[in-house]
Coordinates of C-alpha atoms in Angstrom, one line a residue:
Chain A
X272 CA 0.0 0.0 0.0
X273 CA 1.2 3.5 -0.7
X274 CA 2.5 5.7 2.1
X275 CA 1.6 9.3 1.2
X276 CA 4.0 10.7 3.8
X277 CA 6.8 8.6 2.5
X278 CA 5.9 9.7 -1.0
X279 CA 6.3 13.4 0.0
X280 CA 9.6 12.7 1.8
X281 CA 11.0 10.9 -1.3
X282 CA 9.8 13.7 -3.6
X283 CA 11.6 16.3 -1.4
X284 CA 14.8 14.3 -1.5
X285 CA 14.6 14.2 -5.3
X286 CA 14.0 18.0 -5.4
X287 CA 17.1 18.6 -3.2
X288 CA 19.4 16.0 -4.7
X289 CA 18.7 16.9 -8.4
X290 CA 20.0 20.4 -7.5
X291 CA 23.2 18.8 -6.2
X292 CA 22.5 19.2 -2.5
X293 CA 24.0 16.5 -0.3
X294 CA 22.3 14.9 2.7
X295 CA 23.6 16.1 6.1
X296 CA 22.8 13.6 8.8
X297 CA 23.4 14.8 12.3
X298 CA 23.2 13.7 15.9
X299 CA 20.1 14.4 17.9
X300 CA 22.3 16.1 20.5
X301 CA 24.3 19.3 20.5
X302 CA 26.2 21.2 23.2
X303 CA 23.8 23.4 25.0
X304 CA 26.2 26.3 24.9
X305 CA 25.4 26.8 21.2
X306 CA 21.8 27.6 22.0
X307 CA 22.4 29.6 25.1
X308 CA 24.5 32.0 23.0
X309 CA 21.9 32.2 20.2
X310 CA 18.6 32.1 22.1
X311 CA 16.9 34.8 20.1
X312 CA 17.4 32.8 16.9
X313 CA 15.3 30.0 18.3
X314 CA 11.6 30.0 18.1
X315 CA 11.4 29.2 21.8
X316 CA 14.0 29.9 24.4
X317 CA 13.2 26.7 26.2
X318 CA 15.5 23.8 25.3
X319 CA 15.5 20.2 26.5
X320 CA 18.8 19.6 28.3
X321 CA 20.6 16.7 30.0
X322 CA 24.1 16.0 31.3
X323 CA 26.3 13.7 29.3
X324 CA 28.4 10.9 30.9
X325 CA 31.4 13.2 30.8
X326 CA 29.5 16.0 32.6
X327 CA 28.9 18.2 29.5
X328 CA 25.5 19.8 29.3
X329 CA 23.8 18.7 26.1
X330 CA 20.5 19.6 24.4
X331 CA 18.1 17.8 22.2
X332 CA 18.4 19.9 19.0
X333 CA 15.7 22.6 18.8
X334 CA 17.2 23.8 15.5
X335 CA 19.2 22.4 12.6
X336 CA 20.6 25.6 11.0
X337 CA 22.8 26.5 13.9
X338 CA 24.5 23.1 13.9
X339 CA 25.1 23.1 10.2
X340 CA 26.6 26.6 10.2
X341 CA 28.7 25.9 13.3
X342 CA 30.3 23.0 11.5
X343 CA 31.0 25.0 8.3
X344 CA 34.7 25.5 7.5
X345 CA 35.5 28.5 5.4
X346 CA 37.8 26.5 3.1
X347 CA 34.8 24.5 1.8
X348 CA 33.9 27.2 -0.7
X349 CA 30.2 26.7 -1.4
X350 CA 28.5 24.1 0.8
X351 CA 25.1 22.8 -0.4
X352 CA 23.4 20.6 2.2
X353 CA 20.0 19.2 2.9
X354 CA 18.6 17.5 5.9
X355 CA 15.6 15.6 7.2
X356 CA 15.6 15.6 11.0
X357 CA 13.5 15.9 14.1
X358 CA 13.9 18.9 16.4
X359 CA 12.5 19.3 19.9
X360 CA 10.7 22.5 20.8
X361 CA 8.5 23.9 23.6
X362 CA 5.0 24.3 22.3
X363 CA 1.9 25.1 24.3
X364 CA 2.1 23.2 27.6
X365 CA 5.1 20.9 26.8
X366 CA 7.8 19.9 24.4
X367 CA 7.1 18.5 20.9
X368 CA 9.1 16.4 18.5
X369 CA 8.9 18.2 15.1
X370 CA 9.9 16.7 11.8
X371 CA 11.7 19.1 9.5
X372 CA 13.3 18.9 6.0
X373 CA 15.3 21.7 4.5
X374 CA 18.5 22.9 3.0
X375 CA 21.3 25.3 3.7
X376 CA 23.6 27.0 1.2
X377 CA 26.7 28.4 2.9
X378 CA 29.9 30.1 1.7
X379 CA 30.4 32.0 -1.5
X380 CA 26.6 32.5 -2.1
X381 CA 26.0 34.4 -5.3
X382 CA 22.8 35.7 -6.9
X383 CA 22.3 32.4 -8.8
X384 CA 22.5 30.4 -5.5
X385 CA 19.8 32.7 -4.0
X386 CA 17.5 32.2 -7.0
X387 CA 18.2 28.4 -6.9
X388 CA 17.3 28.2 -3.2
X389 CA 14.1 30.2 -3.8
X390 CA 13.1 28.0 -6.7
X391 CA 13.8 24.9 -4.5
X392 CA 11.6 26.3 -1.8
X393 CA 8.8 26.8 -4.5
X394 CA 9.3 23.3 -5.8
X395 CA 9.3 21.8 -2.3
X396 CA 5.9 23.4 -1.7
X397 CA 4.6 22.1 -5.1
X398 CA 5.5 18.5 -4.1
X399 CA 2.5 18.6 -1.7
X400 CA 0.1 18.9 -4.7
X401 CA -2.1 21.6 -3.3
X402 CA -2.6 25.3 -3.8
X403 CA 0.4 26.9 -2.4
X404 CA 2.1 30.3 -2.2
X405 CA 5.6 31.5 -1.5
X406 CA 5.9 35.0 -0.2
X407 CA 9.2 36.9 -0.3
X408 CA 10.4 40.3 1.0
X409 CA 13.8 41.9 1.6
X410 CA 15.0 42.9 5.0
X411 CA 18.0 44.7 3.7
X412 CA 15.8 47.1 1.7
X413 CA 13.5 47.7 4.7
X414 CA 16.6 48.4 6.9
X415 CA 17.9 50.9 4.3
X416 CA 14.6 52.7 4.6
X417 CA 14.7 52.6 8.4
X418 CA 18.3 53.8 8.6
X419 CA 18.7 56.1 11.6
X420 CA 15.8 54.7 13.5
X421 CA 16.5 53.4 17.0
X422 CA 16.4 49.6 17.7
X423 CA 13.1 49.9 19.6
X424 CA 11.4 51.9 16.9
X425 CA 12.7 49.5 14.2
X426 CA 11.4 46.5 16.0
X427 CA 8.0 48.2 16.5
X428 CA 7.8 49.1 12.8
X429 CA 8.7 45.5 11.9
X430 CA 6.0 44.2 14.2
X431 CA 3.4 46.3 12.4
X432 CA 4.8 45.3 9.0
X433 CA 4.4 41.6 10.1
X434 CA 0.8 42.2 11.2
X435 CA -0.3 44.2 8.1
X436 CA -1.3 46.8 10.6
X437 CA -1.1 50.0 8.5
X438 CA -3.3 52.0 10.9
X439 CA -1.0 51.6 13.9
X440 CA 2.2 51.9 11.7
X441 CA 0.9 55.3 10.5
X442 CA 0.3 56.4 14.1
X443 CA 3.7 55.2 15.3
X444 CA 5.6 57.0 12.6
X445 CA 3.6 60.2 13.2
X446 CA 4.1 60.0 17.0
X447 CA 7.9 59.3 16.5
X448 CA 8.4 62.4 14.4
X449 CA 9.2 60.7 11.2
X450 CA 8.8 63.2 8.4
X451 CA 5.6 62.8 6.3
X452 CA 7.3 61.9 3.1
X453 CA 9.5 59.2 4.7
X454 CA 6.5 57.9 6.6
X455 CA 4.5 57.6 3.4
X456 CA 7.3 55.7 1.7
X457 CA 7.4 53.2 4.6
X458 CA 3.7 52.8 4.7
X459 CA 3.6 52.2 0.9
X460 CA 6.3 49.5 1.3
X461 CA 4.3 47.8 4.0
X462 CA 1.3 47.7 1.6
X463 CA 3.2 45.8 -1.1
X464 CA 1.6 42.4 -1.6
X465 CA 1.5 41.6 -5.3
X466 CA 2.6 38.9 -7.8
X467 CA 6.4 38.8 -8.1
X468 CA 6.5 40.1 -11.7
X469 CA 4.5 43.2 -10.7
X470 CA 6.8 44.0 -7.8
X471 CA 9.8 45.6 -9.6
X472 CA 7.9 48.6 -10.9
X473 CA 6.3 49.2 -7.5
X474 CA 9.6 48.8 -5.7
X475 CA 11.4 51.2 -8.0
X476 CA 8.6 53.8 -7.6
X477 CA 8.7 53.6 -3.8
X478 CA 12.3 52.9 -3.1
X479 CA 14.3 54.3 -6.0
X480 CA 16.9 56.8 -4.7
X481 CA 16.3 55.9 -1.0
X482 CA 17.9 52.5 -0.7
X483 CA 21.1 50.8 -2.0
X484 CA 20.7 50.9 -5.8
X485 CA 22.5 47.6 -6.3
X486 CA 20.4 45.8 -3.6
X487 CA 17.2 47.0 -5.2
X488 CA 18.3 46.0 -8.7
X489 CA 19.3 42.5 -7.5
X490 CA 16.0 42.0 -5.7
X491 CA 14.0 43.2 -8.7
X492 CA 16.0 40.8 -10.9
X493 CA 15.1 38.0 -8.5
X494 CA 11.4 38.9 -8.5
X495 CA 11.4 38.9 -12.4
X496 CA 13.1 35.5 -12.4
X497 CA 10.6 34.0 -9.9
X498 CA 7.6 35.6 -11.6
X499 CA 8.7 34.0 -14.9
X500 CA 9.5 30.6 -13.5
X501 CA 6.6 30.2 -11.1
X502 CA 3.8 32.3 -12.5
X503 CA 1.0 33.0 -10.0
X504 CA 2.7 31.2 -7.2
X505 CA 5.2 33.7 -5.8
X506 CA 4.3 37.1 -4.3
X507 CA 6.3 39.9 -2.9
X508 CA 4.7 40.6 0.5
X509 CA 6.5 42.9 2.9
X510 CA 4.6 41.5 5.9
X511 CA 7.2 38.7 5.6
X512 CA 9.7 39.8 8.3
X513 CA 12.2 38.3 10.7
X514 CA 14.8 39.0 13.3
X515 CA 17.2 41.7 12.0
X516 CA 20.1 40.4 14.1
X517 CA 20.1 37.2 12.1
X518 CA 18.5 37.8 8.7
X519 CA 20.0 40.2 6.3
X520 CA 18.5 40.0 2.9
X521 CA 15.7 38.1 1.2
X522 CA 13.3 36.4 3.6
X523 CA 10.5 34.1 2.6
X524 CA 7.5 32.0 3.9
X525 CA 5.5 29.3 2.3
X526 CA 1.9 28.5 2.7
X527 CA -0.3 25.6 1.7
X528 CA -4.1 25.8 1.4
X529 CA -5.6 23.9 4.4
X530 CA -2.7 24.6 6.8
X531 CA -3.4 27.6 9.0
X532 CA 0.2 28.7 9.4
X533 CA 3.3 28.9 7.3
X534 CA 4.8 25.5 6.4
X535 CA 8.1 26.8 5.1
X536 CA 10.3 29.5 6.4
X537 CA 13.7 30.7 5.2
X538 CA 16.0 33.5 4.3
X539 CA 19.5 34.9 3.9
X540 CA 21.1 34.8 7.3
X541 CA 24.5 36.3 6.8
X542 CA 24.2 38.1 10.1
X543 CA 23.9 34.8 12.0
X544 CA 26.9 33.4 10.1
X545 CA 28.9 36.5 11.1
X546 CA 27.7 36.1 14.7
X547 CA 29.1 32.5 14.7
X548 CA 32.4 33.9 13.3
X549 CA 31.9 32.3 9.8
X550 CA 32.9 34.8 7.2
X551 CA 30.4 33.5 4.7
X552 CA 27.0 34.3 3.2
X553 CA 24.2 31.9 3.9
X554 CA 20.7 31.1 2.8
X555 CA 18.4 28.3 3.6
X556 CA 14.9 27.1 4.5
X557 CA 13.0 24.6 6.6
X558 CA 9.8 22.8 5.7
X559 CA 7.7 21.8 8.7
X560 CA 6.6 18.2 7.8
X561 CA 4.5 17.7 10.9
X562 CA 2.1 20.5 9.6
X563 CA 1.9 19.0 6.1
X564 CA 1.7 15.2 6.8
X565 CA -1.9 15.3 8.2
X566 CA -3.0 16.8 4.9
X567 CA -1.8 13.7 3.1
X568 CA -3.5 11.2 5.2
X569 CA -6.7 10.1 3.5
X570 CA -9.7 9.5 5.7
X571 CA -10.3 5.8 5.6
X572 CA -13.4 4.0 6.6
X573 CA -11.6 0.8 7.4
X574 CA -8.5 0.1 9.5
X575 CA -7.5 -2.7 7.2
X576 CA -8.9 -4.2 4.0
X577 CA -9.3 -7.8 5.3
X578 CA -9.3 -9.8 8.5
X579 CA -8.3 -13.4 8.4
X580 CA -9.6 -15.4 11.4
X581 CA -8.0 -18.7 12.2
X582 CA -8.3 -21.3 14.9
X583 CA -5.6 -22.5 17.2
X584 CA -5.2 -25.8 15.4
X585 CA -4.1 -24.2 12.1
X586 CA -0.5 -24.6 11.0
X587 CA 1.5 -21.3 10.6
X588 CA 2.4 -22.3 7.0
X589 CA -1.3 -22.7 6.2
X590 CA -2.1 -19.2 7.6
X591 CA 0.9 -17.6 5.9
X592 CA -0.2 -19.1 2.6
X593 CA -3.8 -17.7 2.8
X594 CA -2.5 -14.3 3.9
X595 CA -0.2 -14.3 0.8
X596 CA -3.2 -15.2 -1.4
X597 CA -5.2 -12.3 -0.1
X598 CA -2.3 -9.9 -0.3
X599 CA -1.7 -10.9 -3.9
X600 CA -5.3 -9.6 -4.6
X601 CA -4.1 -6.2 -3.4
X602 CA -5.6 -6.4 0.0
X603 CA -4.0 -5.4 3.3
X604 CA -4.5 -8.3 5.7
X605 CA -4.6 -8.6 9.4
X606 CA -4.7 -12.0 11.1
X607 CA -6.3 -12.8 14.5
X608 CA -8.1 -15.6 16.3
X609 CA -11.0 -13.2 17.2
X610 CA -12.3 -10.0 15.6
X611 CA -10.3 -7.2 17.3
X612 CA -12.5 -4.8 19.2
X613 CA -12.9 -1.3 17.8
X614 CA -11.4 -2.0 14.3
X615 CA -13.3 -2.0 11.0
X616 CA -12.6 -4.3 8.1
X617 CA -14.0 -4.2 4.6
X618 CA -13.9 -8.0 4.4
X619 CA -13.7 -10.7 7.0
X620 CA -12.4 -14.3 6.1
X621 CA -12.3 -17.4 8.2
X622 CA -9.7 -20.0 7.6
X623 CA -11.5 -23.4 7.1
X624 CA -10.5 -26.7 5.7
X625 CA -9.4 -26.1 2.2
X626 CA -8.8 -22.3 2.4
X627 CA -10.2 -18.9 3.4
X628 CA -13.9 -18.4 3.3
X629 CA -15.4 -14.9 3.3
X630 CA -17.8 -14.6 6.2
X631 CA -18.6 -10.8 6.1
Chain B
X294 CA -15.1 25.5 1.1
X295 CA -12.9 28.3 -0.4
X296 CA -16.0 30.2 -1.6
X297 CA -17.1 30.9 2.0
X298 CA -15.3 33.3 4.4
X299 CA -15.6 32.1 8.0
X300 CA -16.1 34.9 10.5
X301 CA -15.7 34.5 14.3
X302 CA -17.8 37.1 16.0
X303 CA -17.4 37.9 19.7
X304 CA -20.5 37.0 21.7
X305 CA -22.3 39.9 23.4
X306 CA -23.0 43.5 22.8
X307 CA -19.8 44.2 20.9
X308 CA -20.4 41.2 18.6
X309 CA -23.9 42.4 17.8
X310 CA -22.6 45.8 16.8
X311 CA -19.9 44.2 14.7
X312 CA -22.5 42.1 12.9
X313 CA -24.5 45.3 12.2
X314 CA -21.4 46.6 10.5
X315 CA -21.0 43.5 8.4
X316 CA -24.7 43.7 7.5
X317 CA -24.3 47.3 6.5
X318 CA -21.3 46.3 4.4
X319 CA -23.4 43.9 2.4
X320 CA -22.9 40.7 4.4
X321 CA -26.3 40.1 6.0
X322 CA -27.3 36.7 7.4
X323 CA -31.0 36.2 8.2
X324 CA -30.3 33.0 10.1
X325 CA -28.1 34.9 12.6
X326 CA -30.8 37.4 13.4
X327 CA -33.1 34.5 14.5
X328 CA -30.5 32.2 16.0
X329 CA -32.4 29.6 18.0
X330 CA -29.9 26.9 19.0
X331 CA -27.8 26.9 16.0
X332 CA -24.1 27.5 16.3
X333 CA -23.1 28.6 12.7
X334 CA -25.0 30.9 10.4
X335 CA -24.4 31.0 6.7
X336 CA -25.4 33.3 3.8
X337 CA -24.1 31.4 0.7
X338 CA -25.1 34.3 -1.6
X339 CA -22.9 36.7 0.3
X340 CA -20.2 34.0 0.6
X341 CA -20.0 34.3 4.4
X342 CA -20.5 32.1 7.4
X343 CA -20.6 33.5 11.0
X344 CA -20.2 31.9 14.4
X345 CA -20.3 33.3 17.8
X346 CA -17.4 32.6 20.2
X347 CA -16.3 33.8 23.5
X348 CA -14.6 37.2 22.9
X349 CA -11.3 36.0 24.4
X350 CA -11.4 33.0 22.0
X351 CA -11.8 34.9 18.7
X352 CA -8.1 35.3 18.3
X353 CA -7.5 31.6 18.9
X354 CA -10.1 30.6 16.3
X355 CA -8.5 32.9 13.8
X356 CA -4.9 32.0 14.5
X357 CA -5.6 28.3 14.3
X358 CA -7.6 28.7 11.0
X359 CA -11.0 27.6 12.2
X360 CA -12.1 31.1 11.2
X361 CA -10.6 33.1 8.3
X362 CA -11.3 36.4 9.9
X363 CA -12.7 37.7 13.2
X364 CA -13.1 40.7 15.4
X365 CA -11.2 40.9 18.6
X366 CA -10.4 43.6 21.2
X367 CA -6.9 45.1 21.1
X368 CA -6.6 44.1 24.8
X369 CA -6.8 40.4 23.8
X370 CA -4.4 40.9 20.9
X371 CA -1.8 42.5 23.2
X372 CA -2.3 39.9 25.9
X373 CA -2.1 36.7 23.8
X374 CA 0.0 38.1 20.9
X375 CA -1.6 35.7 18.3
X376 CA 0.2 35.3 15.0
X377 CA -2.5 37.0 12.9
X378 CA -2.9 40.0 10.6
X379 CA -4.5 43.0 12.1
X380 CA -6.3 44.5 9.1
X381 CA -8.6 47.3 10.4
X382 CA -9.5 49.2 13.5
X383 CA -13.3 48.8 13.3
X384 CA -13.7 51.6 15.8
X385 CA -16.1 49.8 18.2
X386 CA -15.6 48.9 21.9
X387 CA -13.4 51.9 22.6
X388 CA -11.9 52.0 26.1
X389 CA -8.4 52.2 27.7
X390 CA -6.0 49.8 29.5
X391 CA -5.2 51.5 32.8
X392 CA -3.4 51.2 36.1
X393 CA -5.9 52.0 38.8
X394 CA -5.7 52.0 42.6
X395 CA -7.5 53.4 45.7
X396 CA -7.7 57.2 45.7
X397 CA -5.0 57.5 48.4
X398 CA -2.6 55.1 46.8
X399 CA 1.1 56.2 46.8
X400 CA 3.7 53.8 45.2
X401 CA 6.3 52.7 47.8
X402 CA 9.4 51.9 45.7
X403 CA 11.0 50.0 48.6
X404 CA 8.4 47.2 48.1
X405 CA 7.4 44.9 45.3
X406 CA 4.2 46.2 43.8
X407 CA 1.3 43.8 43.8
X408 CA -0.7 44.0 40.6
X409 CA -4.0 42.3 40.2
X410 CA -5.1 41.8 36.6
X411 CA -6.8 39.7 33.9
X412 CA -3.9 40.7 31.6
X413 CA -0.6 39.4 33.1
X414 CA 1.4 39.8 29.9
X415 CA 0.3 43.4 29.4
X416 CA 1.0 44.2 33.0
X417 CA 4.5 42.5 32.9
X418 CA 5.4 44.4 29.7
X419 CA 4.4 47.7 31.1
X420 CA 6.2 47.4 34.4
X421 CA 9.3 45.8 32.9
X422 CA 9.4 48.8 30.6
X423 CA 9.7 51.1 33.6
X424 CA 11.9 48.8 35.6
X425 CA 9.5 48.3 38.5
X426 CA 9.6 45.0 40.4
X427 CA 6.1 43.5 40.6
X428 CA 4.2 40.5 41.7
X429 CA 1.3 39.6 39.4
X430 CA -1.9 38.3 40.8
X431 CA -3.9 36.8 38.0
X432 CA -7.7 37.1 38.5
X433 CA -10.5 36.2 36.2
X434 CA -13.1 38.8 37.3
X435 CA -14.1 41.4 39.8
X436 CA -10.6 42.9 39.6
X437 CA -11.7 46.1 41.4
X438 CA -12.2 44.1 44.6
X439 CA -8.5 43.2 44.9
X440 CA -7.1 46.5 46.2
X441 CA -10.2 47.1 48.3
X442 CA -9.5 43.9 50.2
X443 CA -5.8 44.3 50.3
X444 CA -5.1 41.5 47.8
X445 CA -3.1 43.9 45.6
X446 CA -1.8 47.5 45.6
X447 CA -3.0 48.3 42.1
X448 CA -5.0 46.8 39.2
X449 CA -4.3 46.7 35.5
X450 CA -7.6 46.6 33.8
X451 CA -9.9 47.9 31.0
X452 CA -11.6 51.2 31.8
X453 CA -14.5 52.4 29.7
X454 CA -16.2 55.3 31.6
X455 CA -14.5 55.0 35.0
X456 CA -17.9 54.7 36.8
X457 CA -17.2 51.3 38.3
X458 CA -13.8 52.5 39.6
X459 CA -15.4 55.6 41.1
X460 CA -18.1 53.6 42.8
X461 CA -15.4 51.5 44.5
X462 CA -13.2 54.4 45.6
X463 CA -10.6 53.7 42.9
X464 CA -9.1 56.1 40.3
X465 CA -6.9 55.8 37.2
X466 CA -3.2 56.5 37.9
X467 CA -1.8 55.7 34.5
X468 CA -3.4 55.1 31.0
X469 CA -1.4 52.5 29.1
X470 CA -3.0 52.4 25.7
X471 CA -6.3 52.9 23.9
X472 CA -8.3 49.8 23.0
X473 CA -10.8 49.2 20.3
X474 CA -12.0 46.2 18.3
X475 CA -9.8 45.0 15.4
X476 CA -10.6 43.0 12.2
X477 CA -8.0 40.2 12.3
X478 CA -7.2 37.5 9.7
X479 CA -5.5 34.1 9.6
X480 CA -2.2 34.4 7.9
X481 CA -2.6 31.4 5.6
X482 CA -6.4 31.8 5.1
X483 CA -5.8 35.4 4.0
X484 CA -3.5 34.1 1.2
X485 CA -6.1 31.8 -0.3
X486 CA -9.1 34.1 0.1
X487 CA -7.2 37.4 -0.3
X488 CA -9.7 39.1 -2.7
X489 CA -12.7 38.3 -0.6
X490 CA -11.1 39.3 2.7
X491 CA -9.7 42.6 1.2
X492 CA -13.2 43.4 -0.1
X493 CA -14.7 42.8 3.3
X494 CA -12.0 45.0 4.9
X495 CA -12.7 47.8 2.4
X496 CA -16.4 47.7 2.8
X497 CA -16.2 47.7 6.6
X498 CA -13.8 50.7 6.4
X499 CA -16.4 52.5 4.3
X500 CA -19.2 51.7 6.8
X501 CA -16.9 52.9 9.6
X502 CA -16.1 56.2 7.8
X503 CA -19.8 56.8 7.1
X504 CA -20.6 56.2 10.8
X505 CA -17.8 58.6 11.8
X506 CA -19.2 61.3 9.5

């Protein structure tokens, strides 16, 4: 029988491997110190810890990116890695084991590598086979526009960008004494939510002359590329924001119809690489498989296609032979001496003299 | 399923006013006006389905995607910080989040300040911002009683007219922020029903502006 989750995981592996990404298998544990120094990069500050036999404080990994970048050696040039791992995070009232697949591209990351990662993010979403959308924005451009703002004001502006809360953004800029023209530009940027191919013109109109020209041109080129390659699927939406101390450039989120939160999250995290003393550029994303897998499970009326009932006096070979016969007809088969309570079967067979006889 | 926009309305007076705005915006629902024992109310022609939920639960229904949009108070949004879009201030349910205490209260900085509130996150954010050491006493109702009986020094609570405070010998010492009801949207649902939700937001904005005029 087909395993739809397994199908998705294999499809993702194909997406990553055909682009030359190599599997990175890692231990479930990491020294706690790595997380204590980079708490704000984690989705939750709570980490499951334990003391190793040599007295070292270890943690069950709450994140994969930190471990990969920690192990990156500058001499490796461009490292392209993918992973499929479980991470352990505090969620609600306790910790949860969360299944993630994703990739990281670290080192001499050029504009092609950025486009490649974004296209792999889009293709990863498409493997699920449902309506999906990839939203991108650029924190570098936003920071250029907020140049001179204090950290507190910047983080409040970012919060209102993230909530599409134009009303309060306007009030904040007004009460903070931001000149009208600059405030208007910021508000117009926060309003951008359009297909990727329509974004360059809007961005040039709003940002031209106020941000790094090179950065703006490169982002517009990326938008045009994505708009052409994935028509209708990629939008430029400046409500896509992240932590400025880690992310530096393009940032993106993926959504699938039927899942109430983003299932894919990624971006350029040069600032994190710098923080970990790696003089490299870096971009990557993670796909949250635990959010997607439930979509792929078809509701089934029956727990198993067939039940084969047998009595104690039957020989194992005889039972095995009848199970094989039924399986060859394409049925999944459970065997038992009595009908298991609470389970439903499409067909029930009883093993009699001379073979299996259908009784229900 | 994608043709219908699911709307979580807060039960009570505020929710009724919010529904009147939706109705004026072109999203009426006869079934909702004569509810009986039903829990959901649908107008397929207008492409909308309403359901009433406890006001403090609206943000949860929207964040988890059970509702595409909803209307929740800013107090709830600041307390629970749900990951949702805040698309419009609908201008209803206006009040303020305040620090209130007995008329003769004087803050003694040598002691930890005891704060009774239904909004522990809001209270913590406010006092950590001013560097004041506090003990939070989380209550679920009758907050005004806490300082009267000596359970707390001050309260952090919503104040609409101040009449209840006055009747109980309390007064506002600090106004933290203004509160009103906000139209919120699920971040994923918004993407797949963008045109419909944007149209609802625009129409509600027009209704609000007409009311203000």
